[in-house]
XYZ file of C-alpha atoms in Angstrom:
85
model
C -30.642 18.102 13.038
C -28.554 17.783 15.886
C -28.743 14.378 15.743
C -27.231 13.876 11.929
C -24.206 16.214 12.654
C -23.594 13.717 16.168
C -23.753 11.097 13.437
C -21.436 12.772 11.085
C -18.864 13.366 13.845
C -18.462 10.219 15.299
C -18.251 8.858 11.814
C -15.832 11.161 10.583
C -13.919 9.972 14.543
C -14.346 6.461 13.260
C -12.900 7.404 9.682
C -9.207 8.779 11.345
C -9.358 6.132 13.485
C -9.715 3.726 10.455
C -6.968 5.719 8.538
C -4.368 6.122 11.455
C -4.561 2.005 11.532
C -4.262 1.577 7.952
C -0.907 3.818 8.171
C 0.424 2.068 11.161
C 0.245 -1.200 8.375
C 3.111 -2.214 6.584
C 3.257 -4.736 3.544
C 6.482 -5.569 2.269
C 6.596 -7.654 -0.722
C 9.035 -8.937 -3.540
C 8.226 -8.283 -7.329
C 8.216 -11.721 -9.411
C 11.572 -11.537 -10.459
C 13.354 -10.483 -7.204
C 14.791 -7.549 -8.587
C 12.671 -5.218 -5.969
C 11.297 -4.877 -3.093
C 8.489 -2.938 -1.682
C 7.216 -1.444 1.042
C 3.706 0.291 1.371
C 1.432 0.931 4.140
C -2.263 -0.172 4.112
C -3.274 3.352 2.526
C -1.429 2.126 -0.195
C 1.606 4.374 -0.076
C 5.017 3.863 -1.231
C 7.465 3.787 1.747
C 10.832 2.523 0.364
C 11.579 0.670 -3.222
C 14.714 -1.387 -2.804
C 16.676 -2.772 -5.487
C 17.590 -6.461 -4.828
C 20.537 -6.999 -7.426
C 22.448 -5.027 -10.009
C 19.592 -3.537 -12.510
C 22.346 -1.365 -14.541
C 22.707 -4.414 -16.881
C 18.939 -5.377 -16.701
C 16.482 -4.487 -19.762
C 14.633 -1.329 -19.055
C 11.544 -3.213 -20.047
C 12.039 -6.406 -18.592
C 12.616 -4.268 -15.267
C 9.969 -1.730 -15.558
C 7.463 -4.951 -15.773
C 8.841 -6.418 -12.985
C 8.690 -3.308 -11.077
C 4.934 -2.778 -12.453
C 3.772 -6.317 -10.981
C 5.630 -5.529 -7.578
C 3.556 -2.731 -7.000
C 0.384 -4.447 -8.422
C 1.012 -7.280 -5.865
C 2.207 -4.903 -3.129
C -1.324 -2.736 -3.571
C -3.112 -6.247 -3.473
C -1.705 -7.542 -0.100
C -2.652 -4.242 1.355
C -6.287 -4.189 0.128
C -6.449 -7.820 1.598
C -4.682 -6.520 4.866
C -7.089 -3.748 4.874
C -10.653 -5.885 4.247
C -9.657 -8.265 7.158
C -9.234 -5.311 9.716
């Protein structure tokens, strides 16, 4: 019995040590059309969304795809950052 919950701690150690490292990684990517970029960390939160150009004058849909694929591509990166550590 003793032995599972030793088990459980030092995984549940391993776990925050896993997610303090993911935090301390930052992906910073550019949607397809340039008109963003973003930065996440490797638990796959939003840090800062910066507008590249002038999106006043921009569709709303044309923009709102781009934006869509930035954050697709950002999330991707950091799932590859995050397999390879």
């Amino acid at each position: 019995m003793f032995d599972k919950i030793k088990q459980l701690m030092q995984l549940k150690s391993q776990m925050a040590e896993i997610k303090k490292r993911l935090d301390a990684m930052v992906i910073k990517t550019q949607s397809p059309k340039k008109y963003i970029e973003i930065t996440i960390n490797g638990s796959q939160e939003v840090k800062e969304v910066v507008f590249l150009c002038d999106v006043s004058s921009l569709n709303k849909e044309i923009l709102a795809k781009d934006i869509q694929e930035g954050l697709n591509k950002a999330i991707k990166e950091s799932q590859a950052m995050a397999a390879r550590t």
